[in-house]
Coordinates of C-alpha atoms and ligand atoms in Angstrom, one line a residue:
M1 CA 52.1 -10.0 37.9
S2 CA 52.6 -7.5 35.0
R3 CA 51.3 -3.6 36.0
R4 CA 48.9 -2.3 33.5
L5 CA 49.7 1.3 33.6
F6 CA 47.0 2.4 30.8
V7 CA 43.5 0.6 31.3
T8 CA 41.3 2.5 28.9
G9 CA 43.9 4.7 26.7
M10 CA 41.8 5.6 23.9
F11 CA 44.5 9.2 22.8
A12 CA 47.8 9.2 23.6
A13 CA 49.5 12.6 24.2
L14 CA 52.8 11.5 22.8
S15 CA 55.8 13.5 24.2
S16 CA 57.8 14.6 21.6
A17 CA 60.0 17.4 21.3
A18 CA 58.5 19.2 18.2
P19 CA 58.7 22.7 18.6
V20 CA 54.9 23.9 18.0
A21 CA 53.5 27.7 17.7
A22 CA 51.8 28.1 21.3
G23 CA 48.2 27.8 21.3
A24 CA 47.9 29.0 17.3
V25 CA 46.0 26.3 15.0
T26 CA 48.7 25.7 12.6
G27 CA 48.2 24.2 9.0
R28 CA 50.5 20.8 9.9
P29 CA 48.0 17.9 11.0
H30 CA 47.4 17.6 13.9
R31 CA 48.7 14.7 16.2
G32 CA 47.1 14.1 19.8
A33 CA 43.6 14.3 21.3
V34 CA 40.7 15.9 20.1
L35 CA 38.3 17.4 21.8
R36 CA 34.7 17.9 20.1
A37 CA 33.2 20.1 22.3
R38 CA 28.9 19.6 21.3
P39 CA 25.7 19.2 22.3
A40 CA 24.8 15.2 22.9
K41 CA 22.7 12.9 24.3
V42 CA 24.1 10.3 26.7
S43 CA 23.4 7.6 28.8
I44 CA 23.8 7.9 32.7
G45 CA 22.6 4.5 33.1
K46 CA 19.0 3.5 32.8
R47 CA 18.5 7.4 31.5
T48 CA 19.6 9.4 28.5
V49 CA 20.0 12.7 28.5
S50 CA 20.2 15.7 26.5
T51 CA 23.5 17.3 27.3
W52 CA 27.2 19.1 26.2
A53 CA 30.3 16.7 26.0
Y54 CA 33.5 16.1 24.5
D55 CA 32.8 13.3 21.0
G56 CA 29.7 13.0 22.6
R57 CA 31.3 11.2 25.6
L58 CA 30.6 11.2 29.3
P59 CA 33.6 11.4 30.7
G60 CA 35.5 12.8 28.5
P61 CA 38.4 11.0 26.6
R62 CA 41.1 10.0 28.8
I63 CA 44.0 11.9 28.3
E64 CA 47.6 10.1 29.1
A65 CA 51.1 11.5 28.9
T66 CA 54.4 11.4 30.8
A67 CA 56.1 13.6 33.0
G68 CA 58.2 15.7 31.5
G69 CA 56.5 15.4 28.0
L70 CA 54.1 17.1 25.6
V71 CA 50.5 17.3 26.0
R72 CA 48.6 17.9 22.3
A73 CA 44.9 18.5 22.7
R74 CA 42.7 20.3 19.7
L75 CA 39.4 22.0 21.0
V76 CA 36.9 22.0 18.4
N77 CA 34.3 24.0 19.8
E78 CA 30.6 22.7 18.1
L79 CA 28.8 24.3 21.2
P80 CA 26.1 27.2 20.4
A81 CA 28.4 28.8 23.0
D82 CA 31.9 30.2 23.6
T83 CA 33.9 27.8 25.4
T84 CA 37.6 26.9 26.4
V85 CA 39.5 23.7 27.8
H86 CA 41.3 24.2 31.8
W87 CA 43.7 21.9 32.3
H88 CA 43.3 21.7 36.3
G89 CA 46.4 21.2 38.6
I90 CA 49.1 21.7 35.6
R91 CA 51.8 23.9 36.4
L92 CA 51.7 24.8 32.6
D93 CA 52.8 27.6 30.3
H94 CA 49.9 30.2 31.2
R95 CA 48.6 30.5 27.8
M96 CA 47.8 27.2 27.8
D97 CA 45.4 27.5 30.7
G98 CA 42.1 27.8 29.2
A99 CA 41.1 30.7 31.7
P100 CA 39.0 32.7 29.5
G101 CA 39.9 36.5 29.3
Y102 CA 42.9 36.1 31.6
T103 CA 44.9 34.2 29.4
Q104 CA 43.0 33.2 26.2
Q105 CA 40.2 34.2 24.5
A106 CA 37.4 31.9 24.5
V107 CA 37.0 30.1 21.5
R108 CA 33.8 31.0 19.6
P109 CA 31.3 28.4 18.3
G110 CA 32.7 27.4 14.9
G111 CA 36.3 27.9 16.2
M112 CA 39.0 26.0 17.8
F113 CA 42.0 25.8 19.7
D114 CA 45.6 24.0 19.7
Y115 CA 46.2 23.2 24.0
V116 CA 50.1 22.1 23.5
F117 CA 52.1 22.0 26.6
T118 CA 54.6 20.6 29.0
A119 CA 53.5 18.6 32.1
P120 CA 56.0 18.8 34.5
D121 CA 54.5 16.5 37.2
P122 CA 53.2 12.8 37.2
G123 CA 50.0 12.3 38.6
T124 CA 46.0 12.4 38.7
Y125 CA 44.2 15.8 36.8
F126 CA 42.0 16.3 34.9
Y127 CA 40.6 19.0 32.2
H128 CA 37.1 20.9 31.8
S129 CA 35.5 23.8 30.7
H130 CA 36.4 27.0 32.1
V131 CA 33.7 29.0 31.0
G132 CA 30.2 29.9 32.9
M133 CA 27.9 26.5 34.1
Q134 CA 29.7 24.6 31.7
N135 CA 31.6 22.3 33.8
D136 CA 28.2 21.1 35.7
R137 CA 27.4 19.7 32.5
G138 CA 29.2 16.9 30.8
L139 CA 32.1 19.2 29.6
Y140 CA 35.1 17.5 31.6
G141 CA 37.6 14.5 31.3
P142 CA 40.6 12.9 33.4
L143 CA 44.1 13.6 32.5
I144 CA 46.8 11.0 33.7
V145 CA 50.4 12.1 33.7
A146 CA 52.9 8.7 34.3
D147 CA 55.4 8.8 36.2
P148 CA 58.6 7.3 33.8
H149 CA 60.3 6.4 37.0
E150 CA 57.1 5.0 39.2
P151 CA 58.0 4.1 42.7
L152 CA 54.8 2.3 43.5
G153 CA 54.4 -1.2 42.5
Y154 CA 51.0 -2.2 41.9
D155 CA 48.7 -4.6 39.2
E156 CA 46.4 -2.6 37.8
E157 CA 44.7 1.1 37.7
F158 CA 41.2 2.4 37.6
T159 CA 40.3 5.9 37.0
V160 CA 37.3 6.8 39.0
V161 CA 36.0 10.4 38.0
L162 CA 32.4 11.5 40.6
D163 CA 30.4 14.2 39.3
D164 CA 26.9 15.9 40.4
W165 CA 24.2 15.3 37.9
L166 CA 21.1 17.7 37.0
D167 CA 21.6 18.8 32.8
G168 CA 18.6 17.4 30.8
V169 CA 16.8 16.2 34.2
I170 CA 16.1 19.4 35.9
G171 CA 17.0 21.7 33.4
T172 CA 20.4 23.3 32.8
P173 CA 23.0 24.6 35.1
D174 CA 22.4 28.0 34.1
E175 CA 18.6 27.9 34.6
A176 CA 19.4 26.2 38.7
L177 CA 21.7 29.4 38.8
R178 CA 19.3 32.0 38.1
R179 CA 17.1 30.3 40.9
L180 CA 19.9 30.6 43.2
N181 CA 20.4 34.1 42.3
A182 CA 17.2 34.6 42.3
S183 CA 17.0 33.7 46.3
T184 CA 19.0 34.5 49.2
A185 CA 18.2 31.3 51.4
H186 CA 20.2 28.5 51.7
D187 CA 18.6 24.8 51.7
D188 CA 19.6 24.5 55.2
T189 CA 18.7 20.5 55.0
L190 CA 21.8 19.8 53.4
R191 CA 24.5 19.6 56.5
S192 CA 27.5 18.1 57.6
T193 CA 29.0 18.4 60.5
A194 CA 32.6 16.9 58.5
L195 CA 31.8 20.6 56.1
G196 CA 31.0 22.6 58.8
G197 CA 27.5 22.7 58.8
V198 CA 25.8 23.6 55.2
V199 CA 27.2 21.2 52.2
G200 CA 25.9 22.9 49.4
E201 CA 23.6 24.8 47.0
L202 CA 21.1 22.3 45.5
R203 CA 20.7 18.2 45.0
H204 CA 21.5 17.2 42.0
P205 CA 19.2 14.5 41.1
Y206 CA 21.9 12.2 40.4
H207 CA 25.6 11.2 41.5
L208 CA 27.8 9.4 38.8
V209 CA 30.7 6.8 38.8
N210 CA 32.3 7.2 35.3
G211 CA 29.3 9.2 34.2
R212 CA 27.1 6.3 35.2
A213 CA 24.2 6.5 37.9
A214 CA 23.6 4.0 40.7
D215 CA 20.9 2.2 38.6
A216 CA 22.7 1.1 36.2
P217 CA 26.9 1.1 37.6
E218 CA 30.5 1.2 36.6
V219 CA 31.8 -2.5 37.2
F220 CA 35.4 -2.5 37.6
A221 CA 36.7 -6.4 37.2
S222 CA 39.6 -7.7 38.4
K223 CA 40.9 -10.8 40.1
P224 CA 41.7 -11.6 43.9
G225 CA 45.1 -10.4 45.5
R226 CA 46.0 -7.7 43.1
L227 CA 47.4 -4.4 44.3
V228 CA 45.2 -2.0 42.8
R229 CA 45.6 1.6 42.3
F230 CA 42.5 3.8 42.4
R231 CA 42.7 7.2 40.9
V232 CA 39.8 9.3 42.2
I233 CA 38.9 12.5 40.6
N234 CA 35.7 14.9 41.8
A235 CA 34.5 16.8 38.7
A236 CA 31.2 17.8 40.5
A237 CA 29.9 21.4 40.7
D238 CA 28.5 21.3 44.3
T239 CA 29.1 18.1 46.2
A240 CA 31.9 16.6 48.3
F241 CA 32.0 12.7 48.5
R242 CA 32.7 10.4 50.9
V243 CA 34.7 7.5 49.5
A244 CA 34.7 4.0 50.9
L245 CA 35.3 0.7 49.4
G246 CA 33.4 -1.4 51.1
G247 CA 35.3 -5.0 52.8
H248 CA 38.6 -3.0 52.3
R249 CA 41.1 -0.9 54.3
M250 CA 43.1 2.2 51.6
A251 CA 46.3 3.4 51.5
V252 CA 45.8 6.6 50.2
T253 CA 49.0 7.3 48.5
H254 CA 48.7 10.4 46.8
T255 CA 46.6 13.5 46.8
D256 CA 46.1 16.3 43.7
G257 CA 48.8 14.4 41.4
F258 CA 51.5 14.8 44.1
P259 CA 52.7 11.8 46.6
C260 CA 52.5 11.3 50.5
A261 CA 53.6 8.7 53.0
P262 CA 50.7 6.0 52.8
V263 CA 48.2 6.8 55.0
A264 CA 46.1 3.9 56.2
V265 CA 42.2 5.0 56.3
D266 CA 38.5 3.6 56.0
T267 CA 37.6 6.7 54.2
F268 CA 38.0 10.0 53.1
L269 CA 35.7 13.1 51.8
I270 CA 37.1 14.5 48.7
G271 CA 36.0 18.3 47.8
M272 CA 35.6 19.5 44.1
G273 CA 38.4 19.7 42.0
E274 CA 40.0 17.4 44.7
R275 CA 42.1 14.1 43.5
Y276 CA 42.8 11.3 45.8
D277 CA 44.7 7.7 44.4
F278 CA 44.8 4.6 46.7
L279 CA 45.9 1.8 47.0
V280 CA 44.2 -1.7 48.1
R281 CA 45.0 -5.5 47.6
L282 CA 41.3 -6.6 46.3
G283 CA 39.6 -9.5 48.0
E284 CA 37.3 -12.0 46.5
G285 CA 33.8 -11.2 45.9
A286 CA 31.7 -7.9 44.1
F287 CA 32.8 -5.2 46.4
P288 CA 30.5 -1.9 46.8
L289 CA 32.7 1.4 46.1
V290 CA 30.1 4.2 47.3
A291 CA 30.5 8.0 47.3
E292 CA 28.2 9.5 48.9
A293 CA 27.1 12.9 48.3
E294 CA 28.2 14.6 51.9
G295 CA 25.0 16.6 53.2
K296 CA 22.6 15.4 50.7
G297 CA 21.1 11.3 51.5
A298 CA 22.5 10.1 48.1
R299 CA 25.1 8.4 46.5
A300 CA 27.5 7.6 43.4
F301 CA 27.9 4.3 43.8
A302 CA 30.0 1.8 41.5
I303 CA 31.0 -2.0 41.6
V304 CA 34.7 -3.7 41.9
R305 CA 34.2 -7.7 41.5
T306 CA 36.5 -10.2 41.6
S307 CA 34.2 -12.9 41.3
H308 CA 31.8 -14.4 38.3
R309 CA 29.7 -15.9 41.1
A310 CA 29.5 -13.3 44.1
A311 CA 26.0 -11.7 43.8
A312 CA 26.5 -7.8 43.3
P313 CA 25.7 -5.9 46.2
S314 CA 22.8 -3.6 46.6
S315 CA 23.1 0.2 45.6
D316 CA 21.7 1.2 49.0
V317 CA 24.3 -0.9 50.9
R318 CA 25.0 0.1 54.4
L319 CA 29.1 0.5 54.8
R320 CA 30.8 0.4 58.2
E321 CA 33.6 2.1 56.3
L322 CA 32.0 5.5 55.9
T323 CA 31.9 5.7 59.3
Q324 CA 35.0 4.9 60.6
R325 CA 38.9 5.9 60.2
M326 CA 38.6 9.4 58.4
L327 CA 41.4 10.7 56.6
R328 CA 42.5 14.6 57.9
Y329 CA 44.8 16.9 55.7
A330 CA 46.8 16.7 59.2
D331 CA 47.4 12.7 58.6
L332 CA 49.0 13.9 54.8
K333 CA 52.8 13.9 54.6
A334 CA 54.6 15.7 51.5
R335 CA 58.2 13.7 50.4
R336 CA 61.2 15.8 51.3
Q337 CA 62.0 16.7 47.9
D338 CA 58.5 18.5 47.6
L339 CA 59.2 20.4 50.6
L340 CA 58.3 24.2 49.4
P341 CA 61.2 27.1 51.3
R342 CA 59.7 28.8 54.0
P343 CA 57.2 31.9 53.0
S344 CA 59.2 35.1 53.1
R345 CA 56.1 36.9 54.0
S346 CA 52.2 36.4 54.5
V347 CA 49.2 37.7 53.3
T348 CA 45.8 37.3 54.1
V349 CA 42.5 36.1 52.1
T350 CA 39.3 36.2 53.5
L351 CA 36.4 34.5 52.3
G352 CA 33.2 36.1 52.9
M353 CA 29.8 36.3 52.0
R354 CA 27.4 39.2 51.2
P355 CA 24.1 39.6 53.0
S356 CA 22.6 38.7 50.2
G357 CA 23.5 35.6 50.3
N358 CA 23.8 34.9 46.7
E359 CA 27.5 37.0 46.4
W360 CA 30.9 35.3 47.7
T361 CA 33.7 37.1 47.6
L362 CA 37.3 37.4 48.4
N363 CA 39.1 40.1 50.7
D364 CA 35.1 41.6 49.8
R365 CA 35.7 41.3 46.3
L366 CA 33.4 39.8 43.5
A367 CA 34.7 38.1 40.3
A368 CA 33.7 41.1 38.3
D369 CA 36.4 43.4 40.1
P370 CA 38.4 40.7 41.6
M371 CA 41.1 40.8 44.3
R372 CA 44.9 40.2 43.1
L373 CA 47.9 38.7 45.1
R374 CA 50.6 40.3 43.3
V375 CA 54.0 38.0 43.7
E376 CA 57.3 38.0 42.8
R377 CA 58.6 35.5 40.8
G378 CA 61.2 33.5 42.9
E379 CA 59.9 34.4 46.3
T380 CA 57.6 32.2 48.3
I381 CA 54.6 33.8 50.0
R382 CA 52.3 32.3 52.6
I383 CA 48.3 32.9 52.0
V384 CA 46.4 32.4 55.2
L385 CA 42.8 31.4 54.3
D386 CA 40.9 32.9 56.7
N387 CA 36.6 31.5 56.2
Q388 CA 34.0 34.4 57.7
S389 CA 31.6 32.7 55.1
P390 CA 28.9 30.8 56.7
M391 CA 30.1 28.0 53.8
W392 CA 33.1 25.6 53.3
H393 CA 34.6 26.0 50.1
P394 CA 37.4 24.2 48.2
M395 CA 39.5 26.7 47.3
H396 CA 42.0 26.0 43.8
L397 CA 45.0 28.0 42.3
H398 CA 46.2 27.5 38.9
G399 CA 49.3 27.1 37.6
H400 CA 50.8 26.0 41.0
T401 CA 50.5 23.2 43.6
F402 CA 50.9 25.1 47.1
Q403 CA 51.8 23.3 50.0
V404 CA 49.3 23.2 53.0
R405 CA 50.7 23.9 56.5
T406 CA 48.9 21.7 58.5
S407 CA 48.7 22.2 62.8
A408 CA 50.8 18.2 62.3
G409 CA 53.7 20.5 60.9
P410 CA 56.1 21.7 58.4
Q411 CA 55.4 18.5 56.4
G412 CA 51.9 19.0 54.6
P413 CA 50.7 17.5 51.4
R414 CA 51.7 20.0 48.3
K415 CA 47.9 20.3 46.7
D416 CA 46.0 22.3 44.5
T417 CA 42.7 22.4 45.3
V418 CA 41.9 22.9 49.7
N419 CA 38.8 22.4 51.4
I420 CA 38.6 25.4 54.1
L421 CA 35.3 24.9 56.3
P422 CA 33.3 27.8 58.1
R423 CA 35.2 29.9 60.7
E424 CA 38.2 28.0 60.2
R425 CA 41.9 29.6 58.8
L426 CA 44.2 27.6 57.1
N427 CA 47.8 28.9 55.7
I428 CA 49.0 27.8 52.1
D429 CA 52.7 28.5 51.1
V430 CA 52.9 28.9 47.2
R431 CA 56.3 29.6 45.4
A432 CA 55.9 32.0 42.8
D433 CA 57.9 29.6 39.6
N434 CA 55.5 30.4 37.2
P435 CA 54.9 33.3 35.8
G436 CA 51.1 34.6 34.4
E437 CA 48.0 35.7 35.8
W438 CA 46.0 33.2 37.8
M439 CA 42.8 32.5 38.8
F440 CA 42.8 31.3 42.3
H441 CA 38.9 30.7 43.2
C442 CA 36.3 28.5 45.0
H443 CA 35.6 24.9 43.0
N444 CA 32.0 25.1 43.8
L445 CA 30.6 26.2 40.5
Y446 CA 28.0 28.2 42.0
H447 CA 29.9 29.8 44.1
Q448 CA 32.4 30.7 41.2
E449 CA 29.9 32.2 39.3
Q450 CA 28.1 34.1 41.9
G451 CA 31.7 35.9 42.6
M452 CA 34.3 33.7 44.1
M453 CA 37.3 34.5 42.2
G454 CA 40.2 36.5 42.5
T455 CA 43.3 36.1 40.9
L456 CA 47.8 35.5 41.7
G457 CA 49.9 37.2 38.9
Y458 CA 53.2 38.4 38.6
G459 CA 54.5 41.7 39.1
P460 CA 52.5 44.9 38.2
E461 CA 48.9 44.5 36.9
T462 CA 49.1 44.8 33.1
H463 CA 45.8 45.1 31.1
R464 CA 43.2 42.7 31.0
M465 CA 42.1 40.6 27.9
K466 CA 38.6 41.8 26.9
H467 CA 36.2 39.3 26.8
Ligands
LIG501 CU1 32.6 28.2 47.3

């Protein structure tokens, strides 16, 4: 059987070695993706909502690259606000990282910016705005980096972008944040044992697979017997998902872009900013692909169909897979060539919550006066994440992929986003091989905007860019 690598390619980011002025918009014609960030009405199933999106699409266009090749994408800002694009998980030139105030000035309304960078590592990534609450609107899309020497054999692949949605339904994300800031309480009804307690800040009225709600679900059409790779991306602001495919066991093969020894499980939990790839050999029928909004009593839902005759599953179908064997970080083993050297020193990052209940801290500091971890180029350091706050946090480091050191030994997975539960301590090792000033933050967007943002920087601190 032939392997179809790119099933929905729209904008190929061509590999090319042509030199380009980084970031500058040159007079030369632009080759590559164009992302027009603009207000749009989009259908999320039976409902149409007003939001901000790239090219009026939800998710934004799929961008494809080849490992070692260039990605070119021109951001055109047609929003009534500043914006940037962050390339989540990519170990790129820091000037292209889209971190406003750190690596670039945000792009003003009417302006544009050319992102041009090499994508060194193959895998499943995504891009999103890094300004304010814009990532809880529609400003995100998948970025898939192909491996020219792909070792996995499979027949077909599908990308599954998960999201929690409120924009244009119960106001805007900025209004939701203002409500949270006016309150000191947390919704104690949003709970999960797997996440160690309260799971999130609010209930989003919809949960989406590839921009579609359960009332008009995405359908992945395939054939019985095919070996299929699913690339799952959690682009949500405040929701972890528990993912399972009815009637199938899955072999998890990658997390956050990087390969791991395949693990057979029934389900996995994916935090905001994380990615998982899994393989399944499809049976014959119409199968529910369910992503439970963990602890929120709601779900995202899609259908995997390999038979025209089979009746569609109901979106509220009970799946036994959701309660069976769930992936743990300790199950994941990196390849030998992806193991980082032993760290030469360690630093502790304490995750905290102020008594206000709506300010989240790293080493007691808020984003306005951020914690800075200083590293020197070439060293490997251990970061001890010590969660003293009452909630779990998906911590994300820009520009690097760290190694999670689990209780299962030194071969933990390479990741860029890791969930840490309340009262948990977790070691991650980082090799300082990509100079710059990098954001290190919680990928719960509400926590990020309530202060949980620090930096990892090389050498002495130089002056920070003015916003
Ligand atoms: Cu958090």
